[in-house]
Coordinates of C-alpha atoms and ligand atoms in Angstrom, one line a residue:
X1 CA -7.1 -17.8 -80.2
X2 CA -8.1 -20.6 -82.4
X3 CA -10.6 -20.1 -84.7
X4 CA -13.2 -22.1 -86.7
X5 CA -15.9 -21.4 -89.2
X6 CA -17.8 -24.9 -87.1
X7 CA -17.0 -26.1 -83.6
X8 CA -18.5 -29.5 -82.5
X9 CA -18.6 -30.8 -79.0
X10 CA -18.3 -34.4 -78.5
X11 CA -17.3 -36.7 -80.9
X12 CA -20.2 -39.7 -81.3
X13 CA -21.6 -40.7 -84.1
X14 CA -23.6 -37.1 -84.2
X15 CA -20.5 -35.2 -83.4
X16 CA -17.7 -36.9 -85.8
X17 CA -20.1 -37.5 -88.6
X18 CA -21.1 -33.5 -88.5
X19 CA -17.2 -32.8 -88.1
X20 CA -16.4 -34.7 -91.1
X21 CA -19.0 -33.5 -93.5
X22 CA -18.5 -30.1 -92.6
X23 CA -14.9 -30.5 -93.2
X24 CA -15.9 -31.9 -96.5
X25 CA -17.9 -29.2 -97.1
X26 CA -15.0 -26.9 -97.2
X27 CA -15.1 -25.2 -93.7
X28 CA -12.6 -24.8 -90.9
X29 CA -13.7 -27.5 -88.2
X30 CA -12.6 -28.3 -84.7
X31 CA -13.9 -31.0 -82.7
X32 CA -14.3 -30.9 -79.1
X33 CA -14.2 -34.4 -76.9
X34 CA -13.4 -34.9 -73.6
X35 CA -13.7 -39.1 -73.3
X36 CA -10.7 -40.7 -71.9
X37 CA -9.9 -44.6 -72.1
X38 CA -9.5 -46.7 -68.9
X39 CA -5.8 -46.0 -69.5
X40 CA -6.3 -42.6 -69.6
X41 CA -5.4 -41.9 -73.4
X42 CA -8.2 -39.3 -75.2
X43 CA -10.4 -41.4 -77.4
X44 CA -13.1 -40.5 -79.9
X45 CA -16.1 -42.2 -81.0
X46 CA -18.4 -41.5 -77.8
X47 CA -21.1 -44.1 -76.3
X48 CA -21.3 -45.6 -79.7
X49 CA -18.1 -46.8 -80.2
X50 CA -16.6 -46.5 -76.7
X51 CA -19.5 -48.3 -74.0
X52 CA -22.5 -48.9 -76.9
X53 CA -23.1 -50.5 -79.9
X54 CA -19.6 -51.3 -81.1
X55 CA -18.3 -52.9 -77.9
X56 CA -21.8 -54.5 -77.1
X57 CA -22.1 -56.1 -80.9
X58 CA -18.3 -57.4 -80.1
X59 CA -19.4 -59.5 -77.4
X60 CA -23.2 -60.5 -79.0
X61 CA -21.2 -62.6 -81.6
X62 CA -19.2 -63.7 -79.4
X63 CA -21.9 -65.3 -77.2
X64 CA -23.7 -66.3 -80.2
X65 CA -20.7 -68.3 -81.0
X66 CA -20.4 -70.0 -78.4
X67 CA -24.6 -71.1 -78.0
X68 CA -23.9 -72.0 -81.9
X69 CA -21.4 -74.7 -81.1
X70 CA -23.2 -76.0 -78.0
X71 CA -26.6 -76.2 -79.0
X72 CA -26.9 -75.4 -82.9
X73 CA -24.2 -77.4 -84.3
X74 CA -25.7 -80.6 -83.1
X75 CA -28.6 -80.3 -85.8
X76 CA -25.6 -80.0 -88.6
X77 CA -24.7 -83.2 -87.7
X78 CA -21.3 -81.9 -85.6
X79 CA -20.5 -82.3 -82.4
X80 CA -17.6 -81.0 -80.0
X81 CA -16.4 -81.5 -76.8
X82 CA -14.6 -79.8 -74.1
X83 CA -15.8 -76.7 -75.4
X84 CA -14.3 -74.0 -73.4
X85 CA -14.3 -70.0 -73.8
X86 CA -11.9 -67.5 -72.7
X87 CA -13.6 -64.4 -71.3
X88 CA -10.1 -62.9 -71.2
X89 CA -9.4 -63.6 -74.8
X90 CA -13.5 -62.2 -75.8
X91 CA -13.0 -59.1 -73.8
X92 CA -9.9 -58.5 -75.7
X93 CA -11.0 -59.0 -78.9
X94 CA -13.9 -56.4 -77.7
X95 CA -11.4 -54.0 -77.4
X96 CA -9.3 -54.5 -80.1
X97 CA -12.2 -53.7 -82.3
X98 CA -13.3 -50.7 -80.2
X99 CA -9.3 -49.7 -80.6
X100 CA -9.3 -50.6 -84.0
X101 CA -12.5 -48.0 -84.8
X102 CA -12.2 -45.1 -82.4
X103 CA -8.3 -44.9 -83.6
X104 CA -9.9 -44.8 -87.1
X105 CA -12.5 -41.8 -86.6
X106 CA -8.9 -40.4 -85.6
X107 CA -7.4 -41.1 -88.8
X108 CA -10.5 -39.6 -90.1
X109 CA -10.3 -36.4 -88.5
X110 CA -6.5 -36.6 -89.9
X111 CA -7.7 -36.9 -93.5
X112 CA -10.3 -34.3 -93.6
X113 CA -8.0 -31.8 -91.3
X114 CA -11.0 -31.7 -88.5
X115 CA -8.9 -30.6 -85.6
X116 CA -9.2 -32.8 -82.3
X117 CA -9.5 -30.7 -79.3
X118 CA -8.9 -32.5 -76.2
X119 CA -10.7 -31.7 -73.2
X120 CA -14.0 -30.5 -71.6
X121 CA -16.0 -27.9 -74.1
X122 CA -18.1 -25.3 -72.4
X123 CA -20.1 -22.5 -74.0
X124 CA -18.6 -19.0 -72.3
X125 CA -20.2 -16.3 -74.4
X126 CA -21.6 -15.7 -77.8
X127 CA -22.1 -12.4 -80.3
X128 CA -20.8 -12.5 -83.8
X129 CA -18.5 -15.2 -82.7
X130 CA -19.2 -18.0 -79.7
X131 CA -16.8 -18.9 -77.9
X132 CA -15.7 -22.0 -75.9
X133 CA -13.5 -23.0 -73.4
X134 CA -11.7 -26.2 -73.9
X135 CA -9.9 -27.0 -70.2
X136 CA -7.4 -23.9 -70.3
X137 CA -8.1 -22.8 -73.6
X138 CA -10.3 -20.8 -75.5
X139 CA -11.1 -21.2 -79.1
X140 CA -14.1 -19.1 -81.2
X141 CA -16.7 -20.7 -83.6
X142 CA -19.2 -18.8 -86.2
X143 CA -21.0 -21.9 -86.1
X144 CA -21.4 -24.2 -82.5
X145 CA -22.7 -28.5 -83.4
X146 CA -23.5 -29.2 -80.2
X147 CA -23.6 -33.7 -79.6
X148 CA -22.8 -33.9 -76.5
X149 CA -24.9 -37.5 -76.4
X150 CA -26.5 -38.9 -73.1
X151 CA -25.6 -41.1 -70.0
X152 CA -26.8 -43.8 -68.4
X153 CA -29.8 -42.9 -66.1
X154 CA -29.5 -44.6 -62.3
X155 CA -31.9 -45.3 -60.2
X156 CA -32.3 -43.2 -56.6
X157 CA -31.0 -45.0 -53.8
X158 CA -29.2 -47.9 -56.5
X159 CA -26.0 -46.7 -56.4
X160 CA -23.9 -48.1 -59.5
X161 CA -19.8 -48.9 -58.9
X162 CA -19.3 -50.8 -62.4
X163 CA -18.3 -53.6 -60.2
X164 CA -21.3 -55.1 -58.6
X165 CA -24.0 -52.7 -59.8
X166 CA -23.1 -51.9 -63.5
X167 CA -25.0 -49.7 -66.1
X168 CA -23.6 -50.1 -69.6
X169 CA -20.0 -49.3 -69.1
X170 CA -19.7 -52.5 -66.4
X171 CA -22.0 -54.4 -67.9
X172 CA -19.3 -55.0 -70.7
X173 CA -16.5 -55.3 -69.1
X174 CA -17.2 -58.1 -66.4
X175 CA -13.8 -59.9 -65.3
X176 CA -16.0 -63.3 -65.0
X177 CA -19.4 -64.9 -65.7
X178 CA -21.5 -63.8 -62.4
X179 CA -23.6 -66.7 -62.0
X180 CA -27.0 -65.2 -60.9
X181 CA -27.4 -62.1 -63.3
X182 CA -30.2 -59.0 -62.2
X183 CA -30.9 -56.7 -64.8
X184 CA -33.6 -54.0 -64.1
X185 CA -35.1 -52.6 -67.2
X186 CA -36.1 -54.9 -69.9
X187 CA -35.8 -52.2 -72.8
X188 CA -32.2 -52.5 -75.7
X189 CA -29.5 -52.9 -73.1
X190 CA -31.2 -55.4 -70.8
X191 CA -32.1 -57.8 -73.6
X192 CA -28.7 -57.4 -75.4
X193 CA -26.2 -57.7 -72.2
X194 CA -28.7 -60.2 -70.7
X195 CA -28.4 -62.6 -73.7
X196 CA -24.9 -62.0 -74.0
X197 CA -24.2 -63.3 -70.2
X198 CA -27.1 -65.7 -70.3
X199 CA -25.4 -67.4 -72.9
X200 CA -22.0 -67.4 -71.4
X201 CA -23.4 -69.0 -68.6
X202 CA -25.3 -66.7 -66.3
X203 CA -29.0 -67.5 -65.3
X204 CA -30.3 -64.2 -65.7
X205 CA -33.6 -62.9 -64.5
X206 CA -34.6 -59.0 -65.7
X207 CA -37.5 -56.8 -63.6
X208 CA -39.8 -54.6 -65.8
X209 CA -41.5 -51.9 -64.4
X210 CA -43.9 -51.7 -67.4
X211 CA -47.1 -54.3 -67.2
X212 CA -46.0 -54.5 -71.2
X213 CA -43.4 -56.4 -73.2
X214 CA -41.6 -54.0 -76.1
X215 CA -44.1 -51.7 -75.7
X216 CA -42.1 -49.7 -78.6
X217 CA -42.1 -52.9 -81.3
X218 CA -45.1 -54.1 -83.1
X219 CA -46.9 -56.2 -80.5
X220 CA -46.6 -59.2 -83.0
X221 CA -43.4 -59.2 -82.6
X222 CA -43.3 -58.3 -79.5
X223 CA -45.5 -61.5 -78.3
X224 CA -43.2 -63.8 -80.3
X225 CA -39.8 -62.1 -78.9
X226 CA -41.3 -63.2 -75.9
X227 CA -42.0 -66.6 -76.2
X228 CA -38.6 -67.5 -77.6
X229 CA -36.8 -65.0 -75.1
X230 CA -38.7 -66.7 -72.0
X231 CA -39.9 -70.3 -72.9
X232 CA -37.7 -70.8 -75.5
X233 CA -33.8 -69.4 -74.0
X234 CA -34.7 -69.7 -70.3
X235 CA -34.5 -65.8 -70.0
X236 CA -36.4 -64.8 -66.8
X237 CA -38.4 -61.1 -67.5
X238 CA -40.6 -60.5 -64.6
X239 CA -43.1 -57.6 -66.1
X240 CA -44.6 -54.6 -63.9
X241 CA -42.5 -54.9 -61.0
X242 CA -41.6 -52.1 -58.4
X243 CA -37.8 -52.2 -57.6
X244 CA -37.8 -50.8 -53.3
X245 CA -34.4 -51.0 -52.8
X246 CA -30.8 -53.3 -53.6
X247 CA -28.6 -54.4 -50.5
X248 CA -25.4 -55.9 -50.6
X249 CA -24.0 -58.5 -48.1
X250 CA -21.3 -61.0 -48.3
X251 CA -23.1 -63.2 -50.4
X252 CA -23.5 -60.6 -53.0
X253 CA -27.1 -58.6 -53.7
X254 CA -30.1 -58.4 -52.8
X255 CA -32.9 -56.8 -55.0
X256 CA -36.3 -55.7 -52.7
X257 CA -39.2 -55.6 -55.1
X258 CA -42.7 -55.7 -54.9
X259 CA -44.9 -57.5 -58.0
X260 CA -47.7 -56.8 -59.8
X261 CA -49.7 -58.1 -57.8
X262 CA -48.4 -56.3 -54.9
X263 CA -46.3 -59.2 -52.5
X264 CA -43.0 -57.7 -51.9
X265 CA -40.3 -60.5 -53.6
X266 CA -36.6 -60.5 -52.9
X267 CA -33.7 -62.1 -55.8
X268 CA -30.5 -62.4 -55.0
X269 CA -27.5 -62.0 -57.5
X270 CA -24.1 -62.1 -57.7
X271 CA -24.1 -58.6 -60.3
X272 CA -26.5 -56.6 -61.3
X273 CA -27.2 -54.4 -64.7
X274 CA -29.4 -51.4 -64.1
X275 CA -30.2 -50.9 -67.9
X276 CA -33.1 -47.7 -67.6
X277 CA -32.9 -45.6 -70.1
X278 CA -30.5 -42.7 -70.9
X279 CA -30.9 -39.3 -70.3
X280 CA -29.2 -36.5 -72.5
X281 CA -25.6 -35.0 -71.2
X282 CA -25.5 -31.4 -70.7
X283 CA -23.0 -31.5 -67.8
X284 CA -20.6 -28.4 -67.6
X285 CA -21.6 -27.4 -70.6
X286 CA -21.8 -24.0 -70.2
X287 CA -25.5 -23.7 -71.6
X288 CA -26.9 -21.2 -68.9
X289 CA -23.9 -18.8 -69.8
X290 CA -25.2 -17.9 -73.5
X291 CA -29.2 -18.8 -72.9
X292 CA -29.5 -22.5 -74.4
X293 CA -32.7 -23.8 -73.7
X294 CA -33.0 -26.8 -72.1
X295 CA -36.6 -28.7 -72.2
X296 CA -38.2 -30.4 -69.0
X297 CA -36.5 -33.4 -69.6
X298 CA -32.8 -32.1 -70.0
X299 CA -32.5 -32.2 -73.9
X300 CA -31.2 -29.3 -76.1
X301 CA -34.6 -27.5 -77.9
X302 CA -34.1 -27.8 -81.0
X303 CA -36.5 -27.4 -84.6
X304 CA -37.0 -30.0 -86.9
X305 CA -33.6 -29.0 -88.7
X306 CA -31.6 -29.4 -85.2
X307 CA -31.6 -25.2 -85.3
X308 CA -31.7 -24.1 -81.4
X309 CA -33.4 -20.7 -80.8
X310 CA -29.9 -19.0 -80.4
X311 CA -28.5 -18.4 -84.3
X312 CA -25.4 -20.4 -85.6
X313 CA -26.2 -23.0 -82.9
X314 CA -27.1 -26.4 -83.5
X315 CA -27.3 -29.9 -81.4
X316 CA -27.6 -33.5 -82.9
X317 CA -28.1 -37.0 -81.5
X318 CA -28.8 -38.0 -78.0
X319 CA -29.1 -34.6 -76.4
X320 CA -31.9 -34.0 -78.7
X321 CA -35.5 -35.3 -78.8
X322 CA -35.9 -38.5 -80.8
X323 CA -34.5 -41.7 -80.7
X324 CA -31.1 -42.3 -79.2
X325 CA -29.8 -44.4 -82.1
X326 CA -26.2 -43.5 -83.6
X327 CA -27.5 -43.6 -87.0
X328 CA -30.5 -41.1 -86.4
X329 CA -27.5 -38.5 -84.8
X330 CA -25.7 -39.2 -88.1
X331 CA -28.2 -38.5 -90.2
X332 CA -28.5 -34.9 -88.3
X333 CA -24.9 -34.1 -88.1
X334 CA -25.2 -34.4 -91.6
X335 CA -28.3 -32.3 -92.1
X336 CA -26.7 -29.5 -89.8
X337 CA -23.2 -29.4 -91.1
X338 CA -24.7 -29.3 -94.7
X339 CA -27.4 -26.7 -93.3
X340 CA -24.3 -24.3 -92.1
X341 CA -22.9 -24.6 -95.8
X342 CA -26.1 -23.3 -97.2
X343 CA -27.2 -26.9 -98.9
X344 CA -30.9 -28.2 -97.9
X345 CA -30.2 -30.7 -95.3
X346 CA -33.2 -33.2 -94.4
X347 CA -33.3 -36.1 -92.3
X348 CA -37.0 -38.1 -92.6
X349 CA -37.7 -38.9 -89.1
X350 CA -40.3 -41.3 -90.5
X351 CA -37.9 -44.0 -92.0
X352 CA -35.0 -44.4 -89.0
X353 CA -34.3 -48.1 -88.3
X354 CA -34.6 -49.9 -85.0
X355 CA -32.2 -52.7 -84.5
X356 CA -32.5 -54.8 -81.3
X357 CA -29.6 -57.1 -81.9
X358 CA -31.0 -60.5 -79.7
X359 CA -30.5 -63.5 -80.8
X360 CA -33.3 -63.5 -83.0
X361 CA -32.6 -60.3 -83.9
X362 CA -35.4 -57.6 -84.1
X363 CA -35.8 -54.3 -87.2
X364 CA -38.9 -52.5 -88.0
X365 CA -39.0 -49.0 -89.3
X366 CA -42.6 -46.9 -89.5
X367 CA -45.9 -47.5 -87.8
X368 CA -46.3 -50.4 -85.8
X369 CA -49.8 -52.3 -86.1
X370 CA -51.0 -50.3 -82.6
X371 CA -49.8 -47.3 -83.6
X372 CA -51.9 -46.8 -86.8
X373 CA -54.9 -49.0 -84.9
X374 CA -55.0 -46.0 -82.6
X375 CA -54.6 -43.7 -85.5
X376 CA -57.3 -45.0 -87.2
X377 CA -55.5 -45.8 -90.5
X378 CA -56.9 -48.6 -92.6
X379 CA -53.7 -50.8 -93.6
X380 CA -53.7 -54.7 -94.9
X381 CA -50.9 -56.6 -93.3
X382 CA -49.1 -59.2 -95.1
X383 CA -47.0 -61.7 -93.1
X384 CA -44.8 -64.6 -93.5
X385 CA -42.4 -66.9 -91.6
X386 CA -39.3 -67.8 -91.9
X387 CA -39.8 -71.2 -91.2
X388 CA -40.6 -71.5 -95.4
X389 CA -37.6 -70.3 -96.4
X390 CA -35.0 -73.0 -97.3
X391 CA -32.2 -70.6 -96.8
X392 CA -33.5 -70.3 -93.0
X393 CA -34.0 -73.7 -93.2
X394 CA -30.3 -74.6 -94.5
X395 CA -29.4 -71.8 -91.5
X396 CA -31.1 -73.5 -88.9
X397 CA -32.5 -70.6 -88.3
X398 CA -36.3 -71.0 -88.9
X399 CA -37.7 -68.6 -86.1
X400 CA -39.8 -65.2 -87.0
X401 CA -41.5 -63.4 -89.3
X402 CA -42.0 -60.8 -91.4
X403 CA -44.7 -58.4 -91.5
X404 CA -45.7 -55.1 -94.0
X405 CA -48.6 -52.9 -93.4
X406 CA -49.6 -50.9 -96.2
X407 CA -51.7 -48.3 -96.5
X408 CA -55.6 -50.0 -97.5
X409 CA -56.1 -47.2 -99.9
X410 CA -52.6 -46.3 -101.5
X411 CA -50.6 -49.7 -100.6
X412 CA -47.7 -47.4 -99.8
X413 CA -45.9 -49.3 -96.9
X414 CA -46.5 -48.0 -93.8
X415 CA -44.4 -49.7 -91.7
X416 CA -42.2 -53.2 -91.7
X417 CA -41.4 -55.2 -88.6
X418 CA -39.2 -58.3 -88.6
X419 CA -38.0 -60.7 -86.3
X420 CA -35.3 -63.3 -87.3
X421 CA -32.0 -64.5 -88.1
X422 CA -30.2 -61.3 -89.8
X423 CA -33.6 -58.6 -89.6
X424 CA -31.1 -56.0 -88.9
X425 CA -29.5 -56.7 -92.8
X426 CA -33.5 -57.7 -94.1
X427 CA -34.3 -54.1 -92.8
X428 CA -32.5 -51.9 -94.9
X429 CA -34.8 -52.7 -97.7
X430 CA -37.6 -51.8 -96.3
X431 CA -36.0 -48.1 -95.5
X432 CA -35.0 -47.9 -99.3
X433 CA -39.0 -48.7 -100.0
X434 CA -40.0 -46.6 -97.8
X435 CA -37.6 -43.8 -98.3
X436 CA -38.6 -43.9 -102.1
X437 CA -42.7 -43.9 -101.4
X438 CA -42.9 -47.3 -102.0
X439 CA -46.0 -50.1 -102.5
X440 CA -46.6 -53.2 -101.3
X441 CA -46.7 -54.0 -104.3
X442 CA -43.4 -52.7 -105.3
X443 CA -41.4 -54.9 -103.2
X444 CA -43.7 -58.1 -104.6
X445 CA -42.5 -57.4 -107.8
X446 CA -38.8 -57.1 -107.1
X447 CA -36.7 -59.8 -107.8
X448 CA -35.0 -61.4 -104.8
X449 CA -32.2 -63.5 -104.6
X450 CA -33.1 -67.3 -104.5
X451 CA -32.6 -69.0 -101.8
X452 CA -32.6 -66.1 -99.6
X453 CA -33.7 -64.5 -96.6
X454 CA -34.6 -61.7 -97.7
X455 CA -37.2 -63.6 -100.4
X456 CA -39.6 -63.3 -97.1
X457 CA -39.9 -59.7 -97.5
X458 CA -40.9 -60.4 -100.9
X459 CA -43.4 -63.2 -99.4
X460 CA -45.0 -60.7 -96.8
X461 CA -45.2 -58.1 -99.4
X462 CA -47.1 -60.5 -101.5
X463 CA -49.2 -61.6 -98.4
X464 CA -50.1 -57.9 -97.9
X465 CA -52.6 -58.8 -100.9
X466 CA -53.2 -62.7 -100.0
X467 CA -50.8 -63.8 -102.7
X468 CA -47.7 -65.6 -101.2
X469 CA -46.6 -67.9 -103.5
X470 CA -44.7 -70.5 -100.6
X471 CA -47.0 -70.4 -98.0
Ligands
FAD1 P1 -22.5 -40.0 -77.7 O1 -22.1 -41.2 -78.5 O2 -22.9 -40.2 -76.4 O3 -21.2 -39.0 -77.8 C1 -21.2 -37.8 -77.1 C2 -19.7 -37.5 -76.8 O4 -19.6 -36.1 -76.4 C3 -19.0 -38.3 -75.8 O5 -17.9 -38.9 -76.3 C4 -18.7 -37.4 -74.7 O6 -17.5 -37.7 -74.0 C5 -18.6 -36.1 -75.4 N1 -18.9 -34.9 -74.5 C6 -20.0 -34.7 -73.8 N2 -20.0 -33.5 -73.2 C7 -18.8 -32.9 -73.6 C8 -18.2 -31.7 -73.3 N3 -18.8 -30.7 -72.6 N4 -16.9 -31.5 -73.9 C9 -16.3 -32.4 -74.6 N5 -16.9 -33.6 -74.9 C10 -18.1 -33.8 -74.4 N6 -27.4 -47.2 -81.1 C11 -27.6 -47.8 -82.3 O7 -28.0 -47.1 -83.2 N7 -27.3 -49.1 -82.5 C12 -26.8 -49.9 -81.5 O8 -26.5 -51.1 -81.7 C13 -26.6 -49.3 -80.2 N8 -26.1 -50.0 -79.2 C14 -26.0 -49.4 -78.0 C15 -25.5 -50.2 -76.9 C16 -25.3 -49.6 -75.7 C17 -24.8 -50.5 -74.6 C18 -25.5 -48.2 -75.5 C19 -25.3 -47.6 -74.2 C20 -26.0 -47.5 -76.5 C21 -26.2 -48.0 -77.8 N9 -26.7 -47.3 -78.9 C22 -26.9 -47.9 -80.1 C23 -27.0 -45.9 -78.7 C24 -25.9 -45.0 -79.3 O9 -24.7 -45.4 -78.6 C25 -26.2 -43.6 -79.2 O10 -27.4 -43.3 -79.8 C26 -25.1 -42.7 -79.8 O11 -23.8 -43.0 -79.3 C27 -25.4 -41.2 -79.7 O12 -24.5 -40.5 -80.4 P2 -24.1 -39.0 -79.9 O13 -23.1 -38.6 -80.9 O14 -25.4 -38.2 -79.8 O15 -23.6 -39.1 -78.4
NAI2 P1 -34.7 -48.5 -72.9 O1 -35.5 -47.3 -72.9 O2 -34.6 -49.3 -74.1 O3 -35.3 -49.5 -71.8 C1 -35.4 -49.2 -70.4 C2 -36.4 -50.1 -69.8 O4 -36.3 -50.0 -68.4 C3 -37.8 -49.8 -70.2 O5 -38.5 -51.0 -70.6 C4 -38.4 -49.2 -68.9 O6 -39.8 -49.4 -68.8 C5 -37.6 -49.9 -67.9 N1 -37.5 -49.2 -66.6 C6 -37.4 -47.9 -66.4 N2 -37.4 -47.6 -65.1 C7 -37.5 -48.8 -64.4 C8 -37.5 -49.1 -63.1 N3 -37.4 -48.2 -62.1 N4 -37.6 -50.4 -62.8 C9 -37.7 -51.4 -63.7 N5 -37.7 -51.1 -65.1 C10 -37.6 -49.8 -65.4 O7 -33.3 -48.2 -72.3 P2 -31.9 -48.9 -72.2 O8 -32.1 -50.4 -72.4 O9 -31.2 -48.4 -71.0 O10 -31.2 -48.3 -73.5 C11 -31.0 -46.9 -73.6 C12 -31.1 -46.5 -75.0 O11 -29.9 -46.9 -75.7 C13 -32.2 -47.3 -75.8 O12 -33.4 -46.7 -75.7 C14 -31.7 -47.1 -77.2 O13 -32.0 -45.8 -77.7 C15 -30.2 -47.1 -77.0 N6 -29.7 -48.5 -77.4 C16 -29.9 -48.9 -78.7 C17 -29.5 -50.2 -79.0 C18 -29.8 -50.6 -80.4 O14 -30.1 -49.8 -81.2 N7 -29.6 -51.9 -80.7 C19 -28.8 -51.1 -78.1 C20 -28.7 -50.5 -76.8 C21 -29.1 -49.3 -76.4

């Protein structure tokens, strides 16, 4: 029997990243992962790399492309015609890039002798060792990462094929442009993969159950994604609806909802993305057969350091409370793997990025402006918009903002929200300032490249005490 001082099972970003670093660290490692490529080859990377960001950022700057030489070219002074695009050639391209990285996690694995074990892991038993079955065979760990990541959730009664009814995994892979677009949930996914197809041609309208917008962003930002999502891109999000059913006939679907309001509505489409949420994967896992709790919602208990109640067991990433982001499983494979060799991992749940990769694109990291409202903090805000930047300017990319709230008292940033052309670069400054306890003030005094975008962090930071020195 093979055996390891770590096994991991599944190979995301949580999984391969705690592989690797435990590997580093100087222990045995095998890696369990079961995911098999529409040819049927074994492939590593998970969601992320496979069905997620990877593919799904591909196909963004693809469409972005495309919108850039048919609408903001003009203001540059060039014009084309006859502009065509190739789906074929885009899709390709997609998966030359998502061949390109999964193949490298495999070169990876090579490097720092992580073993790839190919198959289906489930827990059998535990005791000095566990061990786990991988399809016929059984290897032992002294130490079990479980990142086993999530799934799409569907809706009751919405049954998705990947042809006509598409969660993630469809929803990248269309074979043409549908023409009339649903999406149902207008959370990451349905603003990503709806502006990807919106701009490749489809007229796309997305139902929201919530009466709110982003609830989860700043509402500033929220308000202003809006208004250049809706009035300004022709995107059609239809907020606090109830979705009754989805039929198909010969002229393609039908989506039964009621509104707001309460009149029952029906849109028809020609392809629909059901984009709700995710829920974590524990499927076959084994988890009842050694006493892994589960908690109400399906995710793996765990303790601030990823520690399950059951010793030597760990689980990272998706299958864990907190946000389903492949950087935030990352971060805790490497807290666990260098946890297991005895060092003091940490992750700082406090400073994890959000990246919502529209067209403009949309980063905060802390508190939103609600948030520490209904916390009763006092914070000053500083804000300041692109529009009097002359590197936006010289972009053509004058929309958004951005805004810091720092603490009234301290100035320590609290929290930094931007939306604009490249927030999800802008952004990692603000995680160094706030990873390093930063002020307000701090970032003020910093000098930033000229002409930049990022001199509008320094502009909101100097706003935060009524000081911007362009606007
Ligand atoms: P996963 O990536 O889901 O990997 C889990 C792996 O475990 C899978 O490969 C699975 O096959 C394997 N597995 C499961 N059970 C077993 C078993 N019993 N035996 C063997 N193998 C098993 N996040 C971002 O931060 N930025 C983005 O831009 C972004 N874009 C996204 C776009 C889309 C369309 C989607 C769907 C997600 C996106 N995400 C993004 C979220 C991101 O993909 C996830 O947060 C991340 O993949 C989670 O990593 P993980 O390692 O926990 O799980
Ligand atoms: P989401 O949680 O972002 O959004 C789901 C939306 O669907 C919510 O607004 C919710 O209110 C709505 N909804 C739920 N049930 C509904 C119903 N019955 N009818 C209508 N609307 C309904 O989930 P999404 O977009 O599926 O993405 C899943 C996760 O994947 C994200 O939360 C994020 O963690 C990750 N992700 C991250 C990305 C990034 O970092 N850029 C990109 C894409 C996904």
């Amino acid at each position: 029997m093979k055996s390891f001082d770590v096994v991991v099972i599944g190979a995301g970003p949580g999984g391969y990243i705690a592989a690797i670093r435990a590997a580093q660290l100087g222990m045995s490692v095998g890696c369990i992962e079961q995911w098999k490529t529409p040819k049927g080859d074994f492939a590593l990377g998970g969601t992320c790399l496979n069905v997620g960001c990877i593919p799904s950022k591909a196909l963004l700057e693809s469409s972005e492309n495309y919108e850039r030489v048919l609408h903001q070219f003009k203001a540059h002074g060039i014009t084309a015609s006859g502009v065509k695009f190739d789906l074929k050639t885009m899709l390709e391209r997609k998966d030359r890039i998502v061949g390109k990285m999964t193949s490298g996690i495999a070169g990876l694995f090579k490097k720092n002798k992580v073993t790839w074990l190919q198959g289906h892991g489930k827990l059998v038993s535990g005791g000095t060792t566990w061990k786990i079955e991988v399809d016929s065979e059984t290897v032992e760990a002294k130490n079990v990462i479980i990142a086993t990541g999530s799934k799409a959730r569907h809706l009751p009664g919405i049954p998705v094929d990947n042809k006509l009814i598409c969660d993630n995994e469809g929803a990248l892979a269309f074979d043409s442009v549908p023409p009339r677009l649903g999406v149902i949930g207008a959370g990451v996914i349905g603003l990503e993969l709806g502006s990807v197809w919106r701009r490749l041609g489809s007229t796309v309208k997305v139902l929201e159950a919530l009466p709110t917008f982003l609830g989860a962003a700043d509402e500033t930002v929220a308000q202003e994604a809006w208004k250049i999502f809706t009035k300004g891109q022709g995107l059609d999000i239809e907020l606090g609806v109830t979705i009754s059913g989805v039929k198909e006939s010969k002229k393609g679907l039908s989506i039964q909802y009621s509104t707001k309001e309460g009149s029952s509505k029906i849109f028809d489409c020609d392809r629909l993305i059901v984009s709700v949420g995710r829920v974590p994967n524990t499927d076959g896992l084994g988890a009842e057969n050694i006493g892994l709790k589960l908690d109400p919602k399906g995710f793996i208990e765990v303790d601030k350091n990823c520690r399950t109640a059951l010793p030597r067991v760990y689980a990272v990433g998706d299958v864990v409370r907190g946000p389903m982001l492949a950087h935030k499983g990352e971060d805790e494979g490497v807290m666990v793997a260098e946890i297991i060799a005895g060092q003091h991992g940490h992750v700082n749940y406090d400073a994890i990025p959000w990246v919502i990769y529209t067209a403009p694109e949309i980063a905060w990291v802390g508190k939103t402006e609600q948030r520490l409202k209904a916390e009763g903090v006092a914070y000053r805000a500083g804000r300041f918009p692109f529009a009097y930047n002359g590197r936006a300017l010289g972009r053509e990319e004058p929309e958004g903002f951005v805004k810091i709230l720092a603490d009234a008292g301290s100035d320590r940033i609290l929290g930094v929200h931007a939306i604009g052309s490249l927030a999800s670069e802008l952004i990692a400054e603000a995680v160094v300032a706030m990873e390093f306890g930063a002020s307000s003030e701090d970032i003020a005094r910093i000098c930033h490249a000229h002409p930049s975008m990022s001199e509008v962090m320094r502009e909101a930071a100097l706003a935060v005490d009524k000081r911007s020195l362009n606007g």
